[in-house]
PDB file of C-alpha atoms in Angstrom:
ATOM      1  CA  UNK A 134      70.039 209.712 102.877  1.00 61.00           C
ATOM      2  CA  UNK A 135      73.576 209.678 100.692  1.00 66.00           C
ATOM      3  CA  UNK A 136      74.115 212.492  98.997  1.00 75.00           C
ATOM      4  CA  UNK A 137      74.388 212.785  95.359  1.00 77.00           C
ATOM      5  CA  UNK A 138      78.479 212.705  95.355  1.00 80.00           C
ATOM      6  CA  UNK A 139      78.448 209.484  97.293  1.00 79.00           C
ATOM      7  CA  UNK A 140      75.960 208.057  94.886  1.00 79.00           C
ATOM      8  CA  UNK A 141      78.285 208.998  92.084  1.00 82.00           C
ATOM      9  CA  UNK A 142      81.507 207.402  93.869  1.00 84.00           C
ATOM     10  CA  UNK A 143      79.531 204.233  94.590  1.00 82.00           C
ATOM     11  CA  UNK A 144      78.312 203.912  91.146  1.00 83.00           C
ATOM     12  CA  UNK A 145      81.960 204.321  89.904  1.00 82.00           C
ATOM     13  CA  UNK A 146      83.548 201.736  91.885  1.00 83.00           C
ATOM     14  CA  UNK A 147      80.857 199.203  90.845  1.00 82.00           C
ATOM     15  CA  UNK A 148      81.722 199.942  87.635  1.00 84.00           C
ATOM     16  CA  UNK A 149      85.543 199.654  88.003  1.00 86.00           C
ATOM     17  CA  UNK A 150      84.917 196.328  89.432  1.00 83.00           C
ATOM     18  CA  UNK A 151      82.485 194.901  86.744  1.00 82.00           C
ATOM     19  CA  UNK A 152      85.383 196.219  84.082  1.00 79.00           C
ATOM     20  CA  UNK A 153      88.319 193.843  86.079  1.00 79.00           C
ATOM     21  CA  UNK A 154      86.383 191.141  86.281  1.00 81.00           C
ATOM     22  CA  UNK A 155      85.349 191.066  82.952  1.00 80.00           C
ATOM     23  CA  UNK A 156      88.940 191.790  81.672  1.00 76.00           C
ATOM     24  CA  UNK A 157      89.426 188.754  84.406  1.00 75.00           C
ATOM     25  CA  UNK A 158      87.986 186.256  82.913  1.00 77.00           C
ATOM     26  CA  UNK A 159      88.652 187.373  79.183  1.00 74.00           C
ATOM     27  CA  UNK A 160      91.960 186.469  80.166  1.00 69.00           C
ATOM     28  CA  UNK A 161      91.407 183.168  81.654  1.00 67.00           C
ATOM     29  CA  UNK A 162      89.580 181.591  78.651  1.00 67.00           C
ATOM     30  CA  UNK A 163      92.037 183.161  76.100  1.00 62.00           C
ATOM     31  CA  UNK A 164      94.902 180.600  77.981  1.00 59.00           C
ATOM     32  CA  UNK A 165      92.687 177.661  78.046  1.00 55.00           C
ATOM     33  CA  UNK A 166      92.403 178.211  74.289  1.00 49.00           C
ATOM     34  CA  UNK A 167      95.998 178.560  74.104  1.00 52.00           C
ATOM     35  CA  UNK A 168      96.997 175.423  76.171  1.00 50.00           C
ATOM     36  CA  UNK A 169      94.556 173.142  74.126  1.00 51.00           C
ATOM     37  CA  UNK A 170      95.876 174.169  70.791  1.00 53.00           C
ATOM     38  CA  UNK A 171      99.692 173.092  72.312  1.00 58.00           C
ATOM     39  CA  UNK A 172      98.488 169.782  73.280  1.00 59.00           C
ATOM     40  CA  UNK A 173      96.526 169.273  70.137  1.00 62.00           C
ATOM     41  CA  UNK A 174      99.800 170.503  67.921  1.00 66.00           C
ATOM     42  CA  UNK A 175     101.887 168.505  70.112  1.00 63.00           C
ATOM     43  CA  UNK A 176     100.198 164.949  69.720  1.00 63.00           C
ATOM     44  CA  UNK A 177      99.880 165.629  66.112  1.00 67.00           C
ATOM     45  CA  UNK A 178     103.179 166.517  65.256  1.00 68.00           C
ATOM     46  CA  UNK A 179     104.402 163.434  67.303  1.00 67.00           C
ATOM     47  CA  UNK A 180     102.133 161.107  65.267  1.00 63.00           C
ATOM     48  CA  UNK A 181     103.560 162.487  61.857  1.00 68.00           C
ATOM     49  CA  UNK A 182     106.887 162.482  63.101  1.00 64.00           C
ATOM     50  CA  UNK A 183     106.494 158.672  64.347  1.00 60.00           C
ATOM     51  CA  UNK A 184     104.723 157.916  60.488  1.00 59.00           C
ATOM     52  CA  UNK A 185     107.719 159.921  58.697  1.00 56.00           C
ATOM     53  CA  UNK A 186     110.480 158.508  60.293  1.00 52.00           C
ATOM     54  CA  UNK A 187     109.563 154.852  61.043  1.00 49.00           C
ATOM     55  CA  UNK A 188     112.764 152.557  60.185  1.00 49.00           C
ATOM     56  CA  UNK A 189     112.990 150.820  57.273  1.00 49.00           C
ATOM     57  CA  UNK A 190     112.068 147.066  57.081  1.00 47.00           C
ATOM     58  CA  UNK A 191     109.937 147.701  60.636  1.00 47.00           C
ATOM     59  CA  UNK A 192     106.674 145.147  60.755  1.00 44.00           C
ATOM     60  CA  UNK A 193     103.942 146.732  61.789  1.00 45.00           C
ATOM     61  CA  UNK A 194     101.371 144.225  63.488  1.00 46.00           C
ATOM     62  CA  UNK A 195      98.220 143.744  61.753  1.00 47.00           C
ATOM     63  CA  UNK A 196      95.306 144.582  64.526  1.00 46.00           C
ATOM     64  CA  UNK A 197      92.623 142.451  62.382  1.00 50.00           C
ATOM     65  CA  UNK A 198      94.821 139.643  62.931  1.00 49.00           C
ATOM     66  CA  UNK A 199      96.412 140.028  66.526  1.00 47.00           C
ATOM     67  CA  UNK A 200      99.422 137.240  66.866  1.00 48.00           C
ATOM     68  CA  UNK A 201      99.713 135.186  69.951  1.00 45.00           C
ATOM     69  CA  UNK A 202     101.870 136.672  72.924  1.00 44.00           C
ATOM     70  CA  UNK A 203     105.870 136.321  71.781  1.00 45.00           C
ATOM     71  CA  UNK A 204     105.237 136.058  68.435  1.00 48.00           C
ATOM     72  CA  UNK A 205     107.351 138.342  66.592  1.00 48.00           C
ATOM     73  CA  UNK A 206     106.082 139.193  62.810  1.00 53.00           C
ATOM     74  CA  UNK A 207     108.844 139.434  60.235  1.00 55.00           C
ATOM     75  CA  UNK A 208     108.245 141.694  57.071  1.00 56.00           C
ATOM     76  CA  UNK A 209     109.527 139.268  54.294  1.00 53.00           C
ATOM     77  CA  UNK A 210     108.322 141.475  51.154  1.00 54.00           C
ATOM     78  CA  UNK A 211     109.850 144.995  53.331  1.00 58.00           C
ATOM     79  CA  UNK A 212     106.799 146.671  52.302  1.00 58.00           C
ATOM     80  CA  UNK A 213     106.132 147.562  55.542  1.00 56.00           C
ATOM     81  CA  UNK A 214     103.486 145.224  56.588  1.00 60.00           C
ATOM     82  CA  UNK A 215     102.791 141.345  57.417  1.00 56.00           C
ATOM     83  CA  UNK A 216     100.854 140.169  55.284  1.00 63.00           C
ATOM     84  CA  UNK A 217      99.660 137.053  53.264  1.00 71.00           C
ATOM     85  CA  UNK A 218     102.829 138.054  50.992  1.00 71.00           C
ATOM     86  CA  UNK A 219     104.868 137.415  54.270  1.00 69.00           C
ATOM     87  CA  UNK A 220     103.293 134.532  55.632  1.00 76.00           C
ATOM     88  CA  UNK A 221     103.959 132.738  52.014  1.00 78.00           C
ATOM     89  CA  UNK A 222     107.359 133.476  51.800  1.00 76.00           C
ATOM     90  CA  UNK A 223     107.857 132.033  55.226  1.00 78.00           C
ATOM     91  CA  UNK A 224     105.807 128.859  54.208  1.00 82.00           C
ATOM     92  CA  UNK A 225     108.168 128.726  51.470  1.00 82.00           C
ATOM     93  CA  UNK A 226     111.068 129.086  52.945  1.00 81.00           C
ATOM     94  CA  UNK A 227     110.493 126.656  56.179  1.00 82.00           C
ATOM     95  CA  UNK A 228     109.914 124.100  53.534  1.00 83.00           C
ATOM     96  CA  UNK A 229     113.092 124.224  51.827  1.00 83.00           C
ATOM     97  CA  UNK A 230     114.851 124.553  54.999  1.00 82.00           C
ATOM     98  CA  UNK A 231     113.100 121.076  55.617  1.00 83.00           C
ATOM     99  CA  UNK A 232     114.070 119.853  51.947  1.00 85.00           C
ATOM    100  CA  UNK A 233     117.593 120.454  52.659  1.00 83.00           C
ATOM    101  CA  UNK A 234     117.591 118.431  56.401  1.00 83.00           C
ATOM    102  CA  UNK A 235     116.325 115.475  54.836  1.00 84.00           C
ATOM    103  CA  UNK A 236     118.528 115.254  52.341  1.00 81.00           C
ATOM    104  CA  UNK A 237     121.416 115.999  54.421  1.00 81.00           C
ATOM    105  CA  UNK A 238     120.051 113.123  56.465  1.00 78.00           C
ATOM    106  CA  UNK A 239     119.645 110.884  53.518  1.00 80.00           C
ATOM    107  CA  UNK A 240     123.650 111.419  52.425  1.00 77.00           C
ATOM    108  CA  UNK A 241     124.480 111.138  55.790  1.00 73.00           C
ATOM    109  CA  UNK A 242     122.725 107.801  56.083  1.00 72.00           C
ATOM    110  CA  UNK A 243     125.107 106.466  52.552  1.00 70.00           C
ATOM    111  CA  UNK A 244     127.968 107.705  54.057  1.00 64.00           C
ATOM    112  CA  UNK A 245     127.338 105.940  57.525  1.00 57.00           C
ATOM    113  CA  UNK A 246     129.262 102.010  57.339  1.00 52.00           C
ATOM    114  CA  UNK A 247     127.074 101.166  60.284  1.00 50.00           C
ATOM    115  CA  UNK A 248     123.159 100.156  59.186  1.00 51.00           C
ATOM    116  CA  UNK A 249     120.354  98.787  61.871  1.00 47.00           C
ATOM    117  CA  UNK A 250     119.369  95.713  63.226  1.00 46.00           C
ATOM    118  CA  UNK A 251     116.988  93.731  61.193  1.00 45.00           C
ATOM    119  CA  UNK A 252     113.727  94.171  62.955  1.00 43.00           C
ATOM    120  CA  UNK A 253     112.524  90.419  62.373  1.00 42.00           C
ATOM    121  CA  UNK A 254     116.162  89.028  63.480  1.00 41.00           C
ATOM    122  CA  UNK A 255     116.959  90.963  67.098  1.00 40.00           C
ATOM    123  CA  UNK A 256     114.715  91.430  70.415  1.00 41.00           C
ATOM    124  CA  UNK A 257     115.351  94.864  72.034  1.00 40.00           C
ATOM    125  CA  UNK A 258     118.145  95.903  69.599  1.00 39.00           C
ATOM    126  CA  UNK A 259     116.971  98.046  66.081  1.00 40.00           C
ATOM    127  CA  UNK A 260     113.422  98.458  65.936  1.00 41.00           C
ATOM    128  CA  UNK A 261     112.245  98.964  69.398  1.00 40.00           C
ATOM    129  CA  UNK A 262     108.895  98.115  68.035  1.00 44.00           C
ATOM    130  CA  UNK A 263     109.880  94.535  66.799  1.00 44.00           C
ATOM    131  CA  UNK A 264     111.570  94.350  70.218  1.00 45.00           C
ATOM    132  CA  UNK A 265     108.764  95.186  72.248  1.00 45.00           C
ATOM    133  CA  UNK A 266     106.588  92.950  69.862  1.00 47.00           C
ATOM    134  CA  UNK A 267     109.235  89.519  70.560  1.00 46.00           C
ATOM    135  CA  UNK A 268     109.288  90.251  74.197  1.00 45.00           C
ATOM    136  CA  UNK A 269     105.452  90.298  74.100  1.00 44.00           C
ATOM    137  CA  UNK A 270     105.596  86.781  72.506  1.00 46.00           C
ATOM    138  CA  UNK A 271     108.489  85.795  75.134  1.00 48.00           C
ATOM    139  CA  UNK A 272     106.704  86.656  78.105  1.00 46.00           C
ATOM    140  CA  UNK A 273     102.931  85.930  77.374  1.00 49.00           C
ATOM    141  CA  UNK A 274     101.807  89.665  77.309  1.00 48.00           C
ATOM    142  CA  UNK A 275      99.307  91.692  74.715  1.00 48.00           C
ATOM    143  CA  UNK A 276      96.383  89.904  73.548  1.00 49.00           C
ATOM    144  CA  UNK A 277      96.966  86.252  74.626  1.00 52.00           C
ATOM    145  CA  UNK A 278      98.775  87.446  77.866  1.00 51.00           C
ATOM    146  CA  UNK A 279      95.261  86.583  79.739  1.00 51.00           C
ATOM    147  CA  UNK A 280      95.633  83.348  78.145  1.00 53.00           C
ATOM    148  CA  UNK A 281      99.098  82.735  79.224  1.00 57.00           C
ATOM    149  CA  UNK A 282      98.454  83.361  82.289  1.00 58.00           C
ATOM    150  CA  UNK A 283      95.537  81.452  83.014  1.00 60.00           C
ATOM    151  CA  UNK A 284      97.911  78.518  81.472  1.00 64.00           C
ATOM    152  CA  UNK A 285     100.463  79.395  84.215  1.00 59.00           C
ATOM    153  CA  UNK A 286      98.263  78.804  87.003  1.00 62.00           C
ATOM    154  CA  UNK A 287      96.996  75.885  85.792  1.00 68.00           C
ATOM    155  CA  UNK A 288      99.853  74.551  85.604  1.00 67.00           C
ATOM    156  CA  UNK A 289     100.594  75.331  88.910  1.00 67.00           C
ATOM    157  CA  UNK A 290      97.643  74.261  90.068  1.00 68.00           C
ATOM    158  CA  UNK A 291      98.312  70.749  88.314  1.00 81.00           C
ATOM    159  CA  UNK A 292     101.631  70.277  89.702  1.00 87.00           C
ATOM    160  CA  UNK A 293     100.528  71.230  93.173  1.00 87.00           C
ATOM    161  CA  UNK A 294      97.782  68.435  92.312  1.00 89.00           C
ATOM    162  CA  UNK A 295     100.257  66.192  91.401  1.00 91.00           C
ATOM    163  CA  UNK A 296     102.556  66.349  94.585  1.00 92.00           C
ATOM    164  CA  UNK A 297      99.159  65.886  96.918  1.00 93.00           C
ATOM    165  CA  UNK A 298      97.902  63.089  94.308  1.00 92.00           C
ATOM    166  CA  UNK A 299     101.554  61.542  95.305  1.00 93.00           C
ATOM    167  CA  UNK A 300     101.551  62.159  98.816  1.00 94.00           C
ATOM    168  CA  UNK A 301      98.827  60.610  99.506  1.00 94.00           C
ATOM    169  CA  UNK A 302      99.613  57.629  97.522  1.00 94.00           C
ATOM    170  CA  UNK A 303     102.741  57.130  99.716  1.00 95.00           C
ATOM    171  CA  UNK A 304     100.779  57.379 102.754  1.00 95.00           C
ATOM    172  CA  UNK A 305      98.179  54.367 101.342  1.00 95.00           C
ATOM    173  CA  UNK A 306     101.485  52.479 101.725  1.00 94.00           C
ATOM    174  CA  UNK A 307     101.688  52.620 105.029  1.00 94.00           C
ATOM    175  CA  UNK A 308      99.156  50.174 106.174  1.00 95.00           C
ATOM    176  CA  UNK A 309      96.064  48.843 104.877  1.00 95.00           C
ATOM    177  CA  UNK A 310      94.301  50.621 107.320  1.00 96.00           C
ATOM    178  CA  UNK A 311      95.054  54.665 107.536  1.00 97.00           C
ATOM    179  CA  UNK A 312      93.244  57.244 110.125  1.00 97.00           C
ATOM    180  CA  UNK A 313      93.350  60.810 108.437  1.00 97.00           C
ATOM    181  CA  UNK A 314      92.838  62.787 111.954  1.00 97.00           C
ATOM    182  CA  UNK A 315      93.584  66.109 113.678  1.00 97.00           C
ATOM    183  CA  UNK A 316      94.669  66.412 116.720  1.00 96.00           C
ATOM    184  CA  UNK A 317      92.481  68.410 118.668  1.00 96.00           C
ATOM    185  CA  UNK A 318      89.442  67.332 117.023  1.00 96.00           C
ATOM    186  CA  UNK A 319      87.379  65.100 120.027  1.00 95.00           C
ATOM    187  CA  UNK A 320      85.906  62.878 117.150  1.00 95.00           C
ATOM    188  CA  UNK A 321      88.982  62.330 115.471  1.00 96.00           C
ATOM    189  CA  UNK A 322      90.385  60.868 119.084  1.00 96.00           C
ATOM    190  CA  UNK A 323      87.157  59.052 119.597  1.00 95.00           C
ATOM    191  CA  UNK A 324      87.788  56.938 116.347  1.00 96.00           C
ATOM    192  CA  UNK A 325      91.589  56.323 117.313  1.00 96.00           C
ATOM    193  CA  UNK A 326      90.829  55.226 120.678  1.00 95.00           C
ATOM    194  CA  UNK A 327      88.006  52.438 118.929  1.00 95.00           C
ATOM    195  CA  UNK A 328      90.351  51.255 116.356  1.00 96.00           C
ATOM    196  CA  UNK A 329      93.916  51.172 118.559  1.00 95.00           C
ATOM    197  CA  UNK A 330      93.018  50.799 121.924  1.00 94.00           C
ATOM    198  CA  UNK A 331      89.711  48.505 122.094  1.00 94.00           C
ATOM    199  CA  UNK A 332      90.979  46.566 118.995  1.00 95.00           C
ATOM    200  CA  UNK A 333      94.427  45.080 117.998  1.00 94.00           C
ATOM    201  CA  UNK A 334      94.871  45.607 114.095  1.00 95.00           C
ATOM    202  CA  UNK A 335      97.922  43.887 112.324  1.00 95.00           C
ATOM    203  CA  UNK A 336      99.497  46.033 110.205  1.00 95.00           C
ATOM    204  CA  UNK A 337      98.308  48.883 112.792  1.00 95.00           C
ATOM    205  CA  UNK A 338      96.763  51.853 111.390  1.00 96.00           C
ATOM    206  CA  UNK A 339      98.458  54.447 109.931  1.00 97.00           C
ATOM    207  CA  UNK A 340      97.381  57.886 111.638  1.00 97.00           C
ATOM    208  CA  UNK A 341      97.796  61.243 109.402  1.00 97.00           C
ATOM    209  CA  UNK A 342      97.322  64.299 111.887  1.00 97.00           C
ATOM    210  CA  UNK A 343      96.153  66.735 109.080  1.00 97.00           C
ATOM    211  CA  UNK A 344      96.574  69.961 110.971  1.00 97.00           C
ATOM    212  CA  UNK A 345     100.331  69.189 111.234  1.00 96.00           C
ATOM    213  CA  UNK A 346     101.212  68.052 107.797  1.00 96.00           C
ATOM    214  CA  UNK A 347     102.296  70.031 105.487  1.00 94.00           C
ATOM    215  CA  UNK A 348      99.708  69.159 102.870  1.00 94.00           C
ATOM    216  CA  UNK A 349      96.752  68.640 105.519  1.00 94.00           C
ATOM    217  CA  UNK A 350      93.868  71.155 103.878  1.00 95.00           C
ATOM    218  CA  UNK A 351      95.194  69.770  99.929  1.00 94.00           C
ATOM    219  CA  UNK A 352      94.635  65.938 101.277  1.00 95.00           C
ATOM    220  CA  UNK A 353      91.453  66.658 103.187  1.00 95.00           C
ATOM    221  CA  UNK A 354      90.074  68.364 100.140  1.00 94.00           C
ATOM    222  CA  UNK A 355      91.564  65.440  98.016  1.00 93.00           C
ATOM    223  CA  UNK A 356      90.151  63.209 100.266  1.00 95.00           C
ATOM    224  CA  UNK A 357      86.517  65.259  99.918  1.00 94.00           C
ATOM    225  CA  UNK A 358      86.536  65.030  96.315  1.00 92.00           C
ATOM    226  CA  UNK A 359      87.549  60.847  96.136  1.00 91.00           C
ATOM    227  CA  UNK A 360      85.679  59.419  98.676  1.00 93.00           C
ATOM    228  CA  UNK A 361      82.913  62.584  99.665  1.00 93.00           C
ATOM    229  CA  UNK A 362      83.431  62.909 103.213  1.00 94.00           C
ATOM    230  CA  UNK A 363      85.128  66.401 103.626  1.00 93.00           C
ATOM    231  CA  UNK A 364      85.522  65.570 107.237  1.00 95.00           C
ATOM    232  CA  UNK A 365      87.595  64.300 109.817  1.00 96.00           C
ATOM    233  CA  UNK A 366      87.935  61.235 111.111  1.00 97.00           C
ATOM    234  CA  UNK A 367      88.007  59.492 107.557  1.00 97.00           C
ATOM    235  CA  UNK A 368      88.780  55.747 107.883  1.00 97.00           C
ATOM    236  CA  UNK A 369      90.364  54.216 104.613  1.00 97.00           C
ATOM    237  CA  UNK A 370      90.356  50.479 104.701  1.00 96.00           C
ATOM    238  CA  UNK A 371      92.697  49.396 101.094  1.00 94.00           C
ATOM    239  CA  UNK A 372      91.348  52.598  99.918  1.00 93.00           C
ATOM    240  CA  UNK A 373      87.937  52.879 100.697  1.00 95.00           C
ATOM    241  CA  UNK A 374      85.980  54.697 103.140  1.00 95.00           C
ATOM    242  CA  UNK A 375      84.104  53.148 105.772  1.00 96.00           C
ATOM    243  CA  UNK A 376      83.173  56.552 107.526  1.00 94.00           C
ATOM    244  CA  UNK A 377      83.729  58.815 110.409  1.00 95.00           C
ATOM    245  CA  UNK A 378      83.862  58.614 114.310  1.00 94.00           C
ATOM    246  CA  UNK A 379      80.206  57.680 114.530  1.00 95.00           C
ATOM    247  CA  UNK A 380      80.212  55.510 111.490  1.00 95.00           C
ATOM    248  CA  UNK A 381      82.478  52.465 112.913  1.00 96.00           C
ATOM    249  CA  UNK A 382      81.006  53.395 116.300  1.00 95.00           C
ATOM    250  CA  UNK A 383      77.983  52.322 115.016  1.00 96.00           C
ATOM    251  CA  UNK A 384      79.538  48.858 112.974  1.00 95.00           C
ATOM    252  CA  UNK A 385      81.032  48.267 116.466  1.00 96.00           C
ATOM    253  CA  UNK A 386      77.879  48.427 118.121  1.00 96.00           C
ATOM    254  CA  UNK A 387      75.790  46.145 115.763  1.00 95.00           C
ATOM    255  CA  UNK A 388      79.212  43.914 115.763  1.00 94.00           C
ATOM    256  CA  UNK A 389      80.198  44.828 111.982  1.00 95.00           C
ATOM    257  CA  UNK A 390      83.225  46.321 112.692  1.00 96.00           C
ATOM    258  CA  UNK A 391      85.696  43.665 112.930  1.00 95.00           C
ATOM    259  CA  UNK A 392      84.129  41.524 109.791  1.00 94.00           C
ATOM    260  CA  UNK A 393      83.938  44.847 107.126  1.00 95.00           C
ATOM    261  CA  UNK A 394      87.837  45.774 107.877  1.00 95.00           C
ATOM    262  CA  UNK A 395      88.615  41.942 107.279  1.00 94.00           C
ATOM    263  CA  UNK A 396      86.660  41.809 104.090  1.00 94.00           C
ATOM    264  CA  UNK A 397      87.521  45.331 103.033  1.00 94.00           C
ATOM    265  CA  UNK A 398      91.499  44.015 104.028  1.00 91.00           C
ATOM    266  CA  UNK A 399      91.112  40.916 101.838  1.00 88.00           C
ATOM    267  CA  UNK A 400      92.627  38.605 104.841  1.00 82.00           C
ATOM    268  CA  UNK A 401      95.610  41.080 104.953  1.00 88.00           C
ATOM    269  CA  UNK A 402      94.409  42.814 107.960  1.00 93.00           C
ATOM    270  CA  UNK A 403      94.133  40.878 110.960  1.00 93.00           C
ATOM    271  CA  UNK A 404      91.972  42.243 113.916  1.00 94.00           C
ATOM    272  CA  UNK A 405      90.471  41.237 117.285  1.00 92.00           C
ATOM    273  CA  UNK A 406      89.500  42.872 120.102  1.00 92.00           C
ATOM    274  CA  UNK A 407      91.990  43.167 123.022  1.00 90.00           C
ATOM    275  CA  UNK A 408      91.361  41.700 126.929  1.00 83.00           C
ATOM    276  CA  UNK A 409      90.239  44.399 129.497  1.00 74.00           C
ATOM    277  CA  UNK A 410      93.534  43.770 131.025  1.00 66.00           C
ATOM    278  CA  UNK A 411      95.313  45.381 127.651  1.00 65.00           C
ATOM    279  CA  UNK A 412      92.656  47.706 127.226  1.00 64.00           C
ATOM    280  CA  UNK A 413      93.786  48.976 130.808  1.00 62.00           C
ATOM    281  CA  UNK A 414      97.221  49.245 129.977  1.00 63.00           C
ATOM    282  CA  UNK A 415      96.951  51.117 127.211  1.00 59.00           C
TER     283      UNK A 415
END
């Protein structure tokens, strides 16, 4: 068991260290105090010095009325604000600096010897408007340019009419008798070999080989619509069609052949049929 001095020592040195720490942290919280008032006098005296010394005629932005990014506020009034004051002055002012253009324009415009083209009078010179408005008349385009188009083709149409209409008018000429053909096509040679190799035909035929002329499909669809057979062979006798391949083989076979391209030839198509001899030959 300690004795009663070492009780006393112990008890001292407990007490020594309860004192230090006490003084410890005493001394800790008297600096934090310290530091926060330097911080708190700091910012304050830089606010008042930033309020006290701001430079005359400075803007300050309005935060209830944020302007868009690059905008730069001008204090007309210098009262140290933008304000509705402000934004009428500039109103004002923008619309005296456009007062003044236009009537620098307008003496500009007396003083200039040259004038512009009367819009009624020149096409793409002046008035681009009235330009673009006579070309539009010129070329058929705008409102009525469906129109003028639709004439266009018909005309085309019409003239392309006109030179098959003529072509095959030409061809009539030939003969009395005319053979509109193609060349591969076995009915088309079937016909042909009836009409000028069984028979002798004076004038002889005329043959038109449709797939190589240069109007073939515009006369066979001529043909189609003036004498409605759309196909080949097509037999004209003085204009008129007497049929196909199996048409005049059938007039040959019931002997009608020779008397409808006589009476169809008004006597001046002569035709009889050749010897087997000639018939050979050919």
């Amino acid at each position: 068991m300690p004795s009663q001095r070492q009780l006393r020592t112990l008890l001292v040195g407990v007490l020594i260290g309860v004192v230090f720490v006490l003084f410890y942290t005493s001394s800790l919280r008297a600096d934090e105090v310290k530091d926060e008032r330097t911080i708190q006098d700091f910012y304050h005296k830089t606010v008042n010095g930033l309020k006290h010394k701001q430079p005359p005629n400075q803007a300050v932005l309005d935060q209830n009325k944020p302007k868009a990014v690059g905008h730069v506020p001008v204090d007309k009034d210098a009262d140290g604000d933008v304000d509705a004051d402000d934004e009428k002055l500039a109103k004002d002012m923008a619309g005296r600096l456009k007062a003044a253009e236009e009537k620098a324009k307008e003496l500009a415009n007396k003083k200039s010897p040259l004038k512009p083209d009367a819009p009624s009078e020149v096409v793409g010179k002046g008035n681009s408007a009235a330009g673009q408005d006579k070309k539009k008349e010129r070329t058929g385009t705008g409102k009525d340019g469906a129109k003028d188009s639709g004439e266009v083709e018909n005309k085309t149409e019409s003239n392309e009419e006109h030179a098959v209409e003529v072509e095959l008018n030409s061809i009539l000429k030939k003969s009395p008798v005319i053979i509109f053909s193609k060349s591969y096509c076995p009915y088309s040679k079937k016909a042909k070999a009836l009409l000028l190799e069984k028979y002798s035909i004076d004038p002889a035929p005329f043959v038109v080989e449709l797939d190589q002329h240069p109007l073939g499909p515009q006369l066979q669809a001529f043909l189609g619509e003036k004498t409605g057979r759309k196909t080949v062979p097509n037999i004209l006798v003085n204009s008129v069609s007497i049929g196909g391949g199996d048409d005049i083989a059938e007039l040959d076979n019931r002997k009608k052949l020779v008397a409808k391209i006589i009476d169809l030839g008004q006597k001046k198509v002569e035709m009889k049929e050749r010897s087997a001899n000639s018939q050979k030959n050919n």
